[in-house]
PDB file of N, CA and C in Angstrom:
ATOM      1  N   GLN A   1     -80.755 -79.378 -86.677  1.00 82.00           N
ATOM      2  CA  GLN A   1     -80.827 -80.512 -87.696  1.00 82.00           C
ATOM      3  C   GLN A   1     -79.488 -80.778 -88.144  1.00 82.00           C
ATOM      4  N   LEU A   2     -79.025 -81.936 -88.039  1.00 91.00           N
ATOM      5  CA  LEU A   2     -77.668 -82.294 -88.565  1.00 91.00           C
ATOM      6  C   LEU A   2     -77.686 -82.397 -90.024  1.00 91.00           C
ATOM      7  N   GLN A   3     -76.680 -81.792 -90.738  1.00 95.00           N
ATOM      8  CA  GLN A   3     -76.422 -81.854 -92.178  1.00 95.00           C
ATOM      9  C   GLN A   3     -75.215 -82.746 -92.436  1.00 95.00           C
ATOM     10  N   LEU A   4     -75.373 -83.575 -93.429  1.00 97.00           N
ATOM     11  CA  LEU A   4     -74.293 -84.428 -93.919  1.00 97.00           C
ATOM     12  C   LEU A   4     -73.937 -84.062 -95.356  1.00 97.00           C
ATOM     13  N   VAL A   5     -72.718 -83.768 -95.625  1.00 96.00           N
ATOM     14  CA  VAL A   5     -72.403 -83.333 -97.000  1.00 96.00           C
ATOM     15  C   VAL A   5     -71.343 -84.386 -97.593  1.00 96.00           C
ATOM     16  N   GLU A   6     -71.733 -85.087 -98.580  1.00 96.00           N
ATOM     17  CA  GLU A   6     -70.951 -86.046 -99.188  1.00 96.00           C
ATOM     18  C   GLU A   6     -70.143 -85.532-100.348  1.00 96.00           C
ATOM     19  N   SER A   7     -69.047 -86.098-100.717  1.00 96.00           N
ATOM     20  CA  SER A   7     -68.266 -85.742-101.807  1.00 96.00           C
ATOM     21  C   SER A   7     -67.284 -86.911-102.237  1.00 96.00           C
ATOM     22  N   GLY A   8     -66.735 -86.855-103.522  1.00 97.00           N
ATOM     23  CA  GLY A   8     -65.794 -87.819-103.865  1.00 97.00           C
ATOM     24  C   GLY A   8     -66.332 -88.857-104.893  1.00 97.00           C
ATOM     25  N   GLY A   9     -67.619 -88.788-105.221  1.00 96.00           N
ATOM     26  CA  GLY A   9     -68.094 -89.724-106.226  1.00 96.00           C
ATOM     27  C   GLY A   9     -67.587 -89.391-107.623  1.00 96.00           C
ATOM     28  N   GLY A  10     -67.887 -90.259-108.578  1.00 97.00           N
ATOM     29  CA  GLY A  10     -67.574 -90.026-109.935  1.00 97.00           C
ATOM     30  C   GLY A  10     -67.589 -91.254-110.811  1.00 97.00           C
ATOM     31  N   LEU A  11     -66.937 -91.112-112.037  1.00 98.00           N
ATOM     32  CA  LEU A  11     -66.857 -92.153-112.955  1.00 98.00           C
ATOM     33  C   LEU A  11     -65.499 -92.793-112.904  1.00 98.00           C
ATOM     34  N   VAL A  12     -65.336 -94.048-112.852  1.00 98.00           N
ATOM     35  CA  VAL A  12     -64.035 -94.677-112.749  1.00 98.00           C
ATOM     36  C   VAL A  12     -64.131 -96.088-113.451  1.00 98.00           C
ATOM     37  N   GLN A  13     -63.010 -96.496-114.057  1.00 98.00           N
ATOM     38  CA  GLN A  13     -63.026 -97.789-114.762  1.00 98.00           C
ATOM     39  C   GLN A  13     -62.826 -98.875-113.683  1.00 98.00           C
ATOM     40  N   ALA A  14     -63.288-100.078-114.102  1.00 98.00           N
ATOM     41  CA  ALA A  14     -63.186-101.216-113.184  1.00 98.00           C
ATOM     42  C   ALA A  14     -61.718-101.444-112.803  1.00 98.00           C
ATOM     43  N   GLY A  15     -61.487-101.682-111.533  1.00 98.00           N
ATOM     44  CA  GLY A  15     -60.214-101.859-110.965  1.00 98.00           C
ATOM     45  C   GLY A  15     -59.647-100.512-110.359  1.00 98.00           C
ATOM     46  N   GLY A  16     -60.396 -99.474-110.562  1.00 98.00           N
ATOM     47  CA  GLY A  16     -59.934 -98.189-110.118  1.00 98.00           C
ATOM     48  C   GLY A  16     -60.328 -97.926-108.679  1.00 98.00           C
ATOM     49  N   SER A  17     -60.076 -96.658-108.180  1.00 98.00           N
ATOM     50  CA  SER A  17     -60.293 -96.394-106.849  1.00 98.00           C
ATOM     51  C   SER A  17     -60.977 -94.973-106.707  1.00 98.00           C
ATOM     52  N   LEU A  18     -61.796 -94.902-105.688  1.00 98.00           N
ATOM     53  CA  LEU A  18     -62.403 -93.583-105.262  1.00 98.00           C
ATOM     54  C   LEU A  18     -62.353 -93.486-103.710  1.00 98.00           C
ATOM     55  N   ARG A  19     -62.317 -92.201-103.293  1.00 98.00           N
ATOM     56  CA  ARG A  19     -62.511 -92.020-101.866  1.00 98.00           C
ATOM     57  C   ARG A  19     -63.650 -91.089-101.656  1.00 98.00           C
ATOM     58  N   LEU A  20     -64.617 -91.514-100.851  1.00 98.00           N
ATOM     59  CA  LEU A  20     -65.812 -90.739-100.506  1.00 98.00           C
ATOM     60  C   LEU A  20     -65.586 -90.066 -99.223  1.00 98.00           C
ATOM     61  N   SER A  21     -66.030 -88.894 -99.075  1.00 98.00           N
ATOM     62  CA  SER A  21     -66.071 -88.210 -97.782  1.00 98.00           C
ATOM     63  C   SER A  21     -67.388 -87.796 -97.396  1.00 98.00           C
ATOM     64  N   CYS A  22     -67.654 -87.670 -96.020  1.00 98.00           N
ATOM     65  CA  CYS A  22     -68.919 -87.090 -95.580  1.00 98.00           C
ATOM     66  C   CYS A  22     -68.644 -86.327 -94.369  1.00 98.00           C
ATOM     67  N   THR A  23     -68.979 -85.059 -94.401  1.00 97.00           N
ATOM     68  CA  THR A  23     -68.707 -84.126 -93.255  1.00 97.00           C
ATOM     69  C   THR A  23     -70.013 -83.703 -92.631  1.00 97.00           C
ATOM     70  N   ALA A  24     -70.029 -83.800 -91.233  1.00 96.00           N
ATOM     71  CA  ALA A  24     -71.221 -83.451 -90.477  1.00 96.00           C
ATOM     72  C   ALA A  24     -71.141 -82.252 -89.834  1.00 96.00           C
ATOM     73  N   SER A  25     -72.311 -81.594 -89.753  1.00 95.00           N
ATOM     74  CA  SER A  25     -72.383 -80.299 -89.009  1.00 95.00           C
ATOM     75  C   SER A  25     -72.860 -80.451 -87.614  1.00 95.00           C
ATOM     76  N   THR A  26     -72.024 -80.960 -86.825  1.00 90.00           N
ATOM     77  CA  THR A  26     -72.305 -81.195 -85.386  1.00 90.00           C
ATOM     78  C   THR A  26     -71.015 -81.152 -84.541  1.00 90.00           C
ATOM     79  N   ARG A  27     -71.242 -80.688 -83.214  1.00 90.00           N
ATOM     80  CA  ARG A  27     -70.109 -80.683 -82.319  1.00 90.00           C
ATOM     81  C   ARG A  27     -69.922 -81.948 -81.541  1.00 90.00           C
ATOM     82  N   ILE A  28     -70.823 -82.871 -81.793  1.00 92.00           N
ATOM     83  CA  ILE A  28     -70.763 -84.160 -81.104  1.00 92.00           C
ATOM     84  C   ILE A  28     -70.578 -85.306 -82.106  1.00 92.00           C
ATOM     85  N   PHE A  29     -69.823 -85.034 -83.097  1.00 95.00           N
ATOM     86  CA  PHE A  29     -69.589 -86.087 -84.199  1.00 95.00           C
ATOM     87  C   PHE A  29     -69.115 -87.242 -83.634  1.00 95.00           C
ATOM     88  N   ALA A  30     -68.212 -87.281 -82.611  1.00 94.00           N
ATOM     89  CA  ALA A  30     -67.568 -88.368 -82.069  1.00 94.00           C
ATOM     90  C   ALA A  30     -68.542 -89.384 -81.456  1.00 94.00           C
ATOM     91  N   GLY A  31     -69.711 -88.895 -81.079  1.00 95.00           N
ATOM     92  CA  GLY A  31     -70.726 -89.752 -80.464  1.00 95.00           C
ATOM     93  C   GLY A  31     -71.595 -90.484 -81.474  1.00 95.00           C
ATOM     94  N   PHE A  32     -71.476 -90.231 -82.779  1.00 97.00           N
ATOM     95  CA  PHE A  32     -72.294 -90.776 -83.707  1.00 97.00           C
ATOM     96  C   PHE A  32     -71.702 -92.053 -84.242  1.00 97.00           C
ATOM     97  N   ASP A  33     -72.641 -93.021 -84.574  1.00 98.00           N
ATOM     98  CA  ASP A  33     -72.262 -94.225 -85.337  1.00 98.00           C
ATOM     99  C   ASP A  33     -72.389 -93.820 -86.831  1.00 98.00           C
ATOM    100  N   MET A  34     -71.518 -94.072 -87.611  1.00 98.00           N
ATOM    101  CA  MET A  34     -71.579 -93.546 -89.038  1.00 98.00           C
ATOM    102  C   MET A  34     -71.609 -94.720 -90.039  1.00 98.00           C
ATOM    103  N   GLY A  35     -72.235 -94.531 -91.171  1.00 98.00           N
ATOM    104  CA  GLY A  35     -72.306 -95.562 -92.123  1.00 98.00           C
ATOM    105  C   GLY A  35     -72.375 -95.091 -93.502  1.00 98.00           C
ATOM    106  N   TRP A  36     -71.967 -95.962 -94.451  1.00 98.00           N
ATOM    107  CA  TRP A  36     -72.149 -95.694 -95.941  1.00 98.00           C
ATOM    108  C   TRP A  36     -73.107 -96.723 -96.426  1.00 98.00           C
ATOM    109  N   TYR A  37     -74.140 -96.292 -97.106  1.00 98.00           N
ATOM    110  CA  TYR A  37     -75.067 -97.195 -97.770  1.00 98.00           C
ATOM    111  C   TYR A  37     -75.046 -96.878 -99.324  1.00 98.00           C
ATOM    112  N   ARG A  38     -75.523 -97.772-100.139  1.00 98.00           N
ATOM    113  CA  ARG A  38     -75.636 -97.563-101.558  1.00 98.00           C
ATOM    114  C   ARG A  38     -76.913 -98.072-102.032  1.00 98.00           C
ATOM    115  N   GLN A  39     -77.286 -97.393-103.175  1.00 98.00           N
ATOM    116  CA  GLN A  39     -78.521 -97.877-103.850  1.00 98.00           C
ATOM    117  C   GLN A  39     -78.341 -97.927-105.280  1.00 98.00           C
ATOM    118  N   ALA A  40     -78.412 -99.093-105.885  1.00 95.00           N
ATOM    119  CA  ALA A  40     -78.344 -99.232-107.371  1.00 95.00           C
ATOM    120  C   ALA A  40     -79.687 -99.054-107.970  1.00 95.00           C
ATOM    121  N   PRO A  41     -79.800 -98.689-109.238  1.00 89.00           N
ATOM    122  CA  PRO A  41     -81.088 -98.541-109.839  1.00 89.00           C
ATOM    123  C   PRO A  41     -81.929 -99.873-109.748  1.00 89.00           C
ATOM    124  N   GLY A  42     -83.227 -99.676-109.282  1.00 93.00           N
ATOM    125  CA  GLY A  42     -84.143-100.739-109.144  1.00 93.00           C
ATOM    126  C   GLY A  42     -83.831-101.770-107.996  1.00 93.00           C
ATOM    127  N   LYS A  43     -82.964-101.307-107.102  1.00 96.00           N
ATOM    128  CA  LYS A  43     -82.644-102.155-105.940  1.00 96.00           C
ATOM    129  C   LYS A  43     -82.774-101.465-104.708  1.00 96.00           C
ATOM    130  N   GLN A  44     -82.890-102.177-103.666  1.00 97.00           N
ATOM    131  CA  GLN A  44     -83.050-101.516-102.313  1.00 97.00           C
ATOM    132  C   GLN A  44     -81.688-100.935-101.850  1.00 97.00           C
ATOM    133  N   ARG A  45     -81.786 -99.953-100.963  1.00 97.00           N
ATOM    134  CA  ARG A  45     -80.651 -99.397-100.384  1.00 97.00           C
ATOM    135  C   ARG A  45     -79.983-100.383 -99.407  1.00 97.00           C
ATOM    136  N   GLU A  46     -78.667-100.549 -99.500  1.00 97.00           N
ATOM    137  CA  GLU A  46     -77.993-101.594 -98.557  1.00 97.00           C
ATOM    138  C   GLU A  46     -76.812-100.930 -97.854  1.00 97.00           C
ATOM    139  N   LEU A  47     -76.744-101.441 -96.691  1.00 98.00           N
ATOM    140  CA  LEU A  47     -75.469-100.945 -95.947  1.00 98.00           C
ATOM    141  C   LEU A  47     -74.284-101.577 -96.480  1.00 98.00           C
ATOM    142  N   VAL A  48     -73.230-100.656 -96.745  1.00 98.00           N
ATOM    143  CA  VAL A  48     -71.941-101.134 -97.300  1.00 98.00           C
ATOM    144  C   VAL A  48     -70.954-101.249 -96.175  1.00 98.00           C
ATOM    145  N   ALA A  49     -70.798-100.175 -95.373  1.00 98.00           N
ATOM    146  CA  ALA A  49     -69.828-100.280 -94.310  1.00 98.00           C
ATOM    147  C   ALA A  49     -70.289 -99.382 -93.117  1.00 98.00           C
ATOM    148  N   ARG A  50     -69.932 -99.712 -91.916  1.00 98.00           N
ATOM    149  CA  ARG A  50     -70.356 -98.946 -90.740  1.00 98.00           C
ATOM    150  C   ARG A  50     -69.177 -98.784 -89.807  1.00 98.00           C
ATOM    151  N   ILE A  51     -69.160 -97.653 -89.123  1.00 98.00           N
ATOM    152  CA  ILE A  51     -67.976 -97.528 -88.156  1.00 98.00           C
ATOM    153  C   ILE A  51     -68.714 -96.878 -86.846  1.00 98.00           C
ATOM    154  N   SER A  52     -68.523 -97.526 -85.744  1.00 98.00           N
ATOM    155  CA  SER A  52     -69.212 -96.995 -84.631  1.00 98.00           C
ATOM    156  C   SER A  52     -68.425 -95.908 -83.988  1.00 98.00           C
ATOM    157  N   SER A  53     -69.049 -95.235 -82.971  1.00 97.00           N
ATOM    158  CA  SER A  53     -68.456 -94.158 -82.183  1.00 97.00           C
ATOM    159  C   SER A  53     -67.156 -94.659 -81.592  1.00 97.00           C
ATOM    160  N   GLU A  54     -66.982 -95.909 -81.366  1.00 97.00           N
ATOM    161  CA  GLU A  54     -65.792 -96.464 -80.833  1.00 97.00           C
ATOM    162  C   GLU A  54     -64.833 -97.077 -81.954  1.00 97.00           C
ATOM    163  N   SER A  55     -65.096 -96.667 -83.163  1.00 97.00           N
ATOM    164  CA  SER A  55     -64.322 -97.056 -84.312  1.00 97.00           C
ATOM    165  C   SER A  55     -64.253 -98.528 -84.643  1.00 97.00           C
ATOM    166  N   ILE A  56     -65.423 -99.266 -84.127  1.00 98.00           N
ATOM    167  CA  ILE A  56     -65.546-100.619 -84.574  1.00 98.00           C
ATOM    168  C   ILE A  56     -66.120-100.607 -86.009  1.00 98.00           C
ATOM    169  N   THR A  57     -65.540-101.417 -86.871  1.00 98.00           N
ATOM    170  CA  THR A  57     -66.162-101.412 -88.261  1.00 98.00           C
ATOM    171  C   THR A  57     -66.704-102.721 -88.692  1.00 98.00           C
ATOM    172  N   ASN A  58     -67.702-102.573 -89.639  1.00 98.00           N
ATOM    173  CA  ASN A  58     -68.323-103.732 -90.249  1.00 98.00           C
ATOM    174  C   ASN A  58     -68.516-103.499 -91.754  1.00 98.00           C
ATOM    175  N   TYR A  59     -68.456-104.598 -92.491  1.00 98.00           N
ATOM    176  CA  TYR A  59     -68.614-104.438 -93.971  1.00 98.00           C
ATOM    177  C   TYR A  59     -69.482-105.608 -94.383  1.00 98.00           C
ATOM    178  N   ILE A  60     -70.167-105.284 -95.575  1.00 98.00           N
ATOM    179  CA  ILE A  60     -70.856-106.363 -96.278  1.00 98.00           C
ATOM    180  C   ILE A  60     -69.794-107.201 -96.961  1.00 98.00           C
ATOM    181  N   ASP A  61     -70.143-108.527 -97.122  1.00 98.00           N
ATOM    182  CA  ASP A  61     -69.131-109.382 -97.631  1.00 98.00           C
ATOM    183  C   ASP A  61     -68.538-109.011 -99.057  1.00 98.00           C
ATOM    184  N   SER A  62     -69.346-108.424 -99.837  1.00 97.00           N
ATOM    185  CA  SER A  62     -68.977-108.094-101.254  1.00 97.00           C
ATOM    186  C   SER A  62     -67.881-107.078-101.290  1.00 97.00           C
ATOM    187  N   VAL A  63     -67.624-106.295-100.233  1.00 98.00           N
ATOM    188  CA  VAL A  63     -66.641-105.269-100.214  1.00 98.00           C
ATOM    189  C   VAL A  63     -65.467-105.425 -99.308  1.00 98.00           C
ATOM    190  N   LYS A  64     -65.461-106.559 -98.589  1.00 98.00           N
ATOM    191  CA  LYS A  64     -64.380-106.876 -97.589  1.00 98.00           C
ATOM    192  C   LYS A  64     -63.088-106.994 -98.418  1.00 98.00           C
ATOM    193  N   GLY A  65     -62.125-106.382 -97.860  1.00 98.00           N
ATOM    194  CA  GLY A  65     -60.716-106.432 -98.527  1.00 98.00           C
ATOM    195  C   GLY A  65     -60.624-105.424 -99.568  1.00 98.00           C
ATOM    196  N   ARG A  66     -61.675-104.695 -99.984  1.00 98.00           N
ATOM    197  CA  ARG A  66     -61.468-103.752-101.058  1.00 98.00           C
ATOM    198  C   ARG A  66     -61.900-102.335-100.628  1.00 98.00           C
ATOM    199  N   PHE A  67     -62.828-102.231 -99.685  1.00 98.00           N
ATOM    200  CA  PHE A  67     -63.275-100.933 -99.017  1.00 98.00           C
ATOM    201  C   PHE A  67     -62.852-100.817 -97.647  1.00 98.00           C
ATOM    202  N   THR A  68     -62.486 -99.576 -97.293  1.00 98.00           N
ATOM    203  CA  THR A  68     -62.072 -99.217 -95.936  1.00 98.00           C
ATOM    204  C   THR A  68     -62.891 -98.014 -95.456  1.00 98.00           C
ATOM    205  N   ILE A  69     -63.602 -98.165 -94.252  1.00 98.00           N
ATOM    206  CA  ILE A  69     -64.189 -96.991 -93.678  1.00 98.00           C
ATOM    207  C   ILE A  69     -63.430 -96.500 -92.541  1.00 98.00           C
ATOM    208  N   SER A  70     -63.317 -95.160 -92.471  1.00 98.00           N
ATOM    209  CA  SER A  70     -62.569 -94.631 -91.298  1.00 98.00           C
ATOM    210  C   SER A  70     -63.234 -93.264 -90.940  1.00 98.00           C
ATOM    211  N   ARG A  71     -62.760 -92.671 -89.855  1.00 98.00           N
ATOM    212  CA  ARG A  71     -63.317 -91.403 -89.405  1.00 98.00           C
ATOM    213  C   ARG A  71     -62.288 -90.625 -88.771  1.00 98.00           C
ATOM    214  N   ASP A  72     -62.474 -89.296 -88.989  1.00 97.00           N
ATOM    215  CA  ASP A  72     -61.544 -88.277 -88.363  1.00 97.00           C
ATOM    216  C   ASP A  72     -62.453 -87.370 -87.505  1.00 97.00           C
ATOM    217  N   ASN A  73     -62.516 -87.595 -86.238  1.00 97.00           N
ATOM    218  CA  ASN A  73     -63.484 -86.836 -85.392  1.00 97.00           C
ATOM    219  C   ASN A  73     -63.050 -85.390 -85.198  1.00 97.00           C
ATOM    220  N   ALA A  74     -61.742 -85.068 -85.389  1.00 96.00           N
ATOM    221  CA  ALA A  74     -61.279 -83.676 -85.403  1.00 96.00           C
ATOM    222  C   ALA A  74     -61.912 -82.894 -86.623  1.00 96.00           C
ATOM    223  N   LYS A  75     -62.144 -83.636 -87.675  1.00 97.00           N
ATOM    224  CA  LYS A  75     -62.682 -82.944 -88.871  1.00 97.00           C
ATOM    225  C   LYS A  75     -64.186 -83.199 -89.158  1.00 97.00           C
ATOM    226  N   ASN A  76     -64.797 -83.950 -88.154  1.00 97.00           N
ATOM    227  CA  ASN A  76     -66.220 -84.342 -88.274  1.00 97.00           C
ATOM    228  C   ASN A  76     -66.474 -85.074 -89.586  1.00 97.00           C
ATOM    229  N   THR A  77     -65.550 -85.821 -90.013  1.00 98.00           N
ATOM    230  CA  THR A  77     -65.673 -86.460 -91.347  1.00 98.00           C
ATOM    231  C   THR A  77     -65.530 -88.049 -91.236  1.00 98.00           C
ATOM    232  N   VAL A  78     -66.323 -88.695 -92.081  1.00 98.00           N
ATOM    233  CA  VAL A  78     -66.118 -90.161 -92.316  1.00 98.00           C
ATOM    234  C   VAL A  78     -65.778 -90.391 -93.747  1.00 98.00           C
ATOM    235  N   TYR A  79     -64.896 -91.337 -93.948  1.00 98.00           N
ATOM    236  CA  TYR A  79     -64.404 -91.633 -95.296  1.00 98.00           C
ATOM    237  C   TYR A  79     -64.729 -93.022 -95.722  1.00 98.00           C
ATOM    238  N   LEU A  80     -64.820 -93.248 -97.062  1.00 98.00           N
ATOM    239  CA  LEU A  80     -64.898 -94.598 -97.553  1.00 98.00           C
ATOM    240  C   LEU A  80     -63.941 -94.622 -98.740  1.00 98.00           C
ATOM    241  N   GLU A  81     -62.831 -95.423 -98.428  1.00 98.00           N
ATOM    242  CA  GLU A  81     -61.814 -95.700 -99.503  1.00 98.00           C
ATOM    243  C   GLU A  81     -62.301 -97.008-100.208  1.00 98.00           C
ATOM    244  N   MET A  82     -62.471 -96.825-101.532  1.00 98.00           N
ATOM    245  CA  MET A  82     -62.939 -97.888-102.319  1.00 98.00           C
ATOM    246  C   MET A  82     -61.825 -98.224-103.435  1.00 98.00           C
ATOM    247  N   ASN A  83     -61.348 -99.494-103.244  1.00 98.00           N
ATOM    248  CA  ASN A  83     -60.252 -99.918-104.256  1.00 98.00           C
ATOM    249  C   ASN A  83     -60.811-101.125-104.994  1.00 98.00           C
ATOM    250  N   SER A  84     -60.126-101.434-106.122  1.00 98.00           N
ATOM    251  CA  SER A  84     -60.535-102.550-107.012  1.00 98.00           C
ATOM    252  C   SER A  84     -61.969-102.483-107.245  1.00 98.00           C
ATOM    253  N   LEU A  85     -62.450-101.396-107.693  1.00 98.00           N
ATOM    254  CA  LEU A  85     -63.901-101.171-107.947  1.00 98.00           C
ATOM    255  C   LEU A  85     -64.432-102.136-109.095  1.00 98.00           C
ATOM    256  N   LYS A  86     -65.585-102.576-108.936  1.00 98.00           N
ATOM    257  CA  LYS A  86     -66.284-103.420-109.904  1.00 98.00           C
ATOM    258  C   LYS A  86     -67.517-102.732-110.392  1.00 98.00           C
ATOM    259  N   PRO A  87     -68.021-103.134-111.606  1.00 97.00           N
ATOM    260  CA  PRO A  87     -69.274-102.510-112.084  1.00 97.00           C
ATOM    261  C   PRO A  87     -70.418-102.664-111.155  1.00 97.00           C
ATOM    262  N   GLU A  88     -70.534-103.782-110.369  1.00 96.00           N
ATOM    263  CA  GLU A  88     -71.536-103.930-109.501  1.00 96.00           C
ATOM    264  C   GLU A  88     -71.494-102.972-108.329  1.00 96.00           C
ATOM    265  N   ASP A  89     -70.412-102.293-108.072  1.00 97.00           N
ATOM    266  CA  ASP A  89     -70.397-101.311-107.071  1.00 97.00           C
ATOM    267  C   ASP A  89     -71.048-100.034-107.483  1.00 97.00           C
ATOM    268  N   THR A  90     -71.501 -99.911-108.695  1.00 97.00           N
ATOM    269  CA  THR A  90     -72.178 -98.653-109.170  1.00 97.00           C
ATOM    270  C   THR A  90     -73.499 -98.434-108.401  1.00 97.00           C
ATOM    271  N   GLY A  91     -73.650 -97.164-108.066  1.00 97.00           N
ATOM    272  CA  GLY A  91     -74.861 -96.722-107.382  1.00 97.00           C
ATOM    273  C   GLY A  91     -74.732 -95.417-106.721  1.00 97.00           C
ATOM    274  N   THR A  92     -75.701 -94.928-106.094  1.00 98.00           N
ATOM    275  CA  THR A  92     -75.689 -93.694-105.304  1.00 98.00           C
ATOM    276  C   THR A  92     -75.327 -94.086-103.911  1.00 98.00           C
ATOM    277  N   TYR A  93     -74.278 -93.423-103.299  1.00 98.00           N
ATOM    278  CA  TYR A  93     -73.755 -93.730-102.091  1.00 98.00           C
ATOM    279  C   TYR A  93     -74.151 -92.692-101.047  1.00 98.00           C
ATOM    280  N   TYR A  94     -74.796 -93.083 -99.984  1.00 98.00           N
ATOM    281  CA  TYR A  94     -75.323 -92.237 -99.007  1.00 98.00           C
ATOM    282  C   TYR A  94     -74.659 -92.365 -97.619  1.00 98.00           C
ATOM    283  N   CYS A  95     -74.364 -91.215 -97.024  1.00 98.00           N
ATOM    284  CA  CYS A  95     -73.808 -91.198 -95.712  1.00 98.00           C
ATOM    285  C   CYS A  95     -74.883 -91.252 -94.639  1.00 98.00           C
ATOM    286  N   ASN A  96     -74.713 -91.945 -93.546  1.00 98.00           N
ATOM    287  CA  ASN A  96     -75.682 -92.098 -92.529  1.00 98.00           C
ATOM    288  C   ASN A  96     -75.179 -91.827 -91.263  1.00 98.00           C
ATOM    289  N   ALA A  97     -75.824 -91.127 -90.371  1.00 98.00           N
ATOM    290  CA  ALA A  97     -75.331 -90.833 -89.019  1.00 98.00           C
ATOM    291  C   ALA A  97     -76.515 -91.259 -87.990  1.00 98.00           C
ATOM    292  N   VAL A  98     -76.111 -91.956 -86.989  1.00 97.00           N
ATOM    293  CA  VAL A  98     -76.989 -92.360 -85.968  1.00 97.00           C
ATOM    294  C   VAL A  98     -76.514 -92.084 -84.552  1.00 97.00           C
ATOM    295  N   PHE A  99     -77.389 -91.397 -83.795  1.00 95.00           N
ATOM    296  CA  PHE A  99     -77.075 -91.080 -82.402  1.00 95.00           C
ATOM    297  C   PHE A  99     -78.329 -91.272 -81.573  1.00 95.00           C
ATOM    298  N   ARG A 100     -78.371 -92.277 -80.756  1.00 93.00           N
ATOM    299  CA  ARG A 100     -79.516 -92.671 -79.973  1.00 93.00           C
ATOM    300  C   ARG A 100     -80.639 -92.890 -80.962  1.00 93.00           C
ATOM    301  N   ALA A 101     -81.706 -92.275 -80.801  1.00 91.00           N
ATOM    302  CA  ALA A 101     -82.882 -92.367 -81.727  1.00 91.00           C
ATOM    303  C   ALA A 101     -82.829 -91.645 -82.944  1.00 91.00           C
ATOM    304  N   ALA A 102     -81.867 -90.791 -83.165  1.00 93.00           N
ATOM    305  CA  ALA A 102     -81.834 -89.859 -84.252  1.00 93.00           C
ATOM    306  C   ALA A 102     -81.027 -90.443 -85.389  1.00 93.00           C
ATOM    307  N   ASN A 103     -81.644 -90.339 -86.633  1.00 95.00           N
ATOM    308  CA  ASN A 103     -81.038 -90.954 -87.832  1.00 95.00           C
ATOM    309  C   ASN A 103     -81.028 -89.948 -88.927  1.00 95.00           C
ATOM    310  N   PHE A 104     -79.811 -89.637 -89.446  1.00 97.00           N
ATOM    311  CA  PHE A 104     -79.711 -88.659 -90.613  1.00 97.00           C
ATOM    312  C   PHE A 104     -79.061 -89.132 -91.760  1.00 97.00           C
ATOM    313  N   TRP A 105     -79.432 -88.494 -92.877  1.00 97.00           N
ATOM    314  CA  TRP A 105     -78.938 -89.010 -94.205  1.00 97.00           C
ATOM    315  C   TRP A 105     -78.364 -87.854 -94.936  1.00 97.00           C
ATOM    316  N   GLY A 106     -77.321 -88.118 -95.753  1.00 97.00           N
ATOM    317  CA  GLY A 106     -76.786 -87.215 -96.736  1.00 97.00           C
ATOM    318  C   GLY A 106     -77.614 -87.243 -97.944  1.00 97.00           C
ATOM    319  N   GLN A 107     -77.254 -86.310 -98.924  1.00 96.00           N
ATOM    320  CA  GLN A 107     -77.954 -86.301-100.165  1.00 96.00           C
ATOM    321  C   GLN A 107     -77.579 -87.294-101.234  1.00 96.00           C
ATOM    322  N   GLY A 108     -76.487 -87.915-100.941  1.00 97.00           N
ATOM    323  CA  GLY A 108     -76.066 -88.961-101.899  1.00 97.00           C
ATOM    324  C   GLY A 108     -74.991 -88.481-102.854  1.00 97.00           C
ATOM    325  N   THR A 109     -74.056 -89.356-103.193  1.00 97.00           N
ATOM    326  CA  THR A 109     -73.024 -89.112-104.338  1.00 97.00           C
ATOM    327  C   THR A 109     -72.950 -90.262-105.193  1.00 97.00           C
ATOM    328  N   GLN A 110     -72.980 -89.986-106.469  1.00 98.00           N
ATOM    329  CA  GLN A 110     -72.988 -91.044-107.468  1.00 98.00           C
ATOM    330  C   GLN A 110     -71.615 -91.637-107.742  1.00 98.00           C
ATOM    331  N   VAL A 111     -71.671 -92.965-107.803  1.00 98.00           N
ATOM    332  CA  VAL A 111     -70.386 -93.739-108.153  1.00 98.00           C
ATOM    333  C   VAL A 111     -70.727 -94.623-109.294  1.00 98.00           C
ATOM    334  N   THR A 112     -69.955 -94.517-110.415  1.00 98.00           N
ATOM    335  CA  THR A 112     -70.181 -95.233-111.603  1.00 98.00           C
ATOM    336  C   THR A 112     -68.939 -95.908-111.944  1.00 98.00           C
ATOM    337  N   VAL A 113     -69.044 -97.267-111.974  1.00 98.00           N
ATOM    338  CA  VAL A 113     -67.900 -98.052-112.427  1.00 98.00           C
ATOM    339  C   VAL A 113     -68.061 -98.690-113.760  1.00 98.00           C
ATOM    340  N   SER A 114     -67.271 -98.287-114.750  1.00 97.00           N
ATOM    341  CA  SER A 114     -67.427 -98.807-116.131  1.00 97.00           C
ATOM    342  C   SER A 114     -66.634-100.056-116.292  1.00 97.00           C
ATOM    343  N   SER A 115     -67.093-100.943-117.124  1.00 93.00           N
ATOM    344  CA  SER A 115     -66.318-102.289-117.382  1.00 93.00           C
ATOM    345  C   SER A 115     -65.354-102.096-118.515  1.00 93.00           C
TER     346      SER A 115
END
């Protein structure tokens, strides 16, 4: 069973930055498509950014130009660099890993942006 361990969340003022990390317990990390999702209180979980096994990236419109997703296959880690944070970015951020039909989730890390 793949384990995903997230870190890097916290409390930050609007306009600030955070860097989330997610490390996977697998020898075939390079073959996984990785993503970051977030869920705000009372709202559905939404995809924030995704990076394929070929390092093709996609973002939701609201974070384009502010967030950057990247991966380091040598470290089995995917990152989410978040800049110019806004209060509406507040939520629990979840790491997701997909390989063929298998889908795995991390436990989540809280990001709170104060105005």
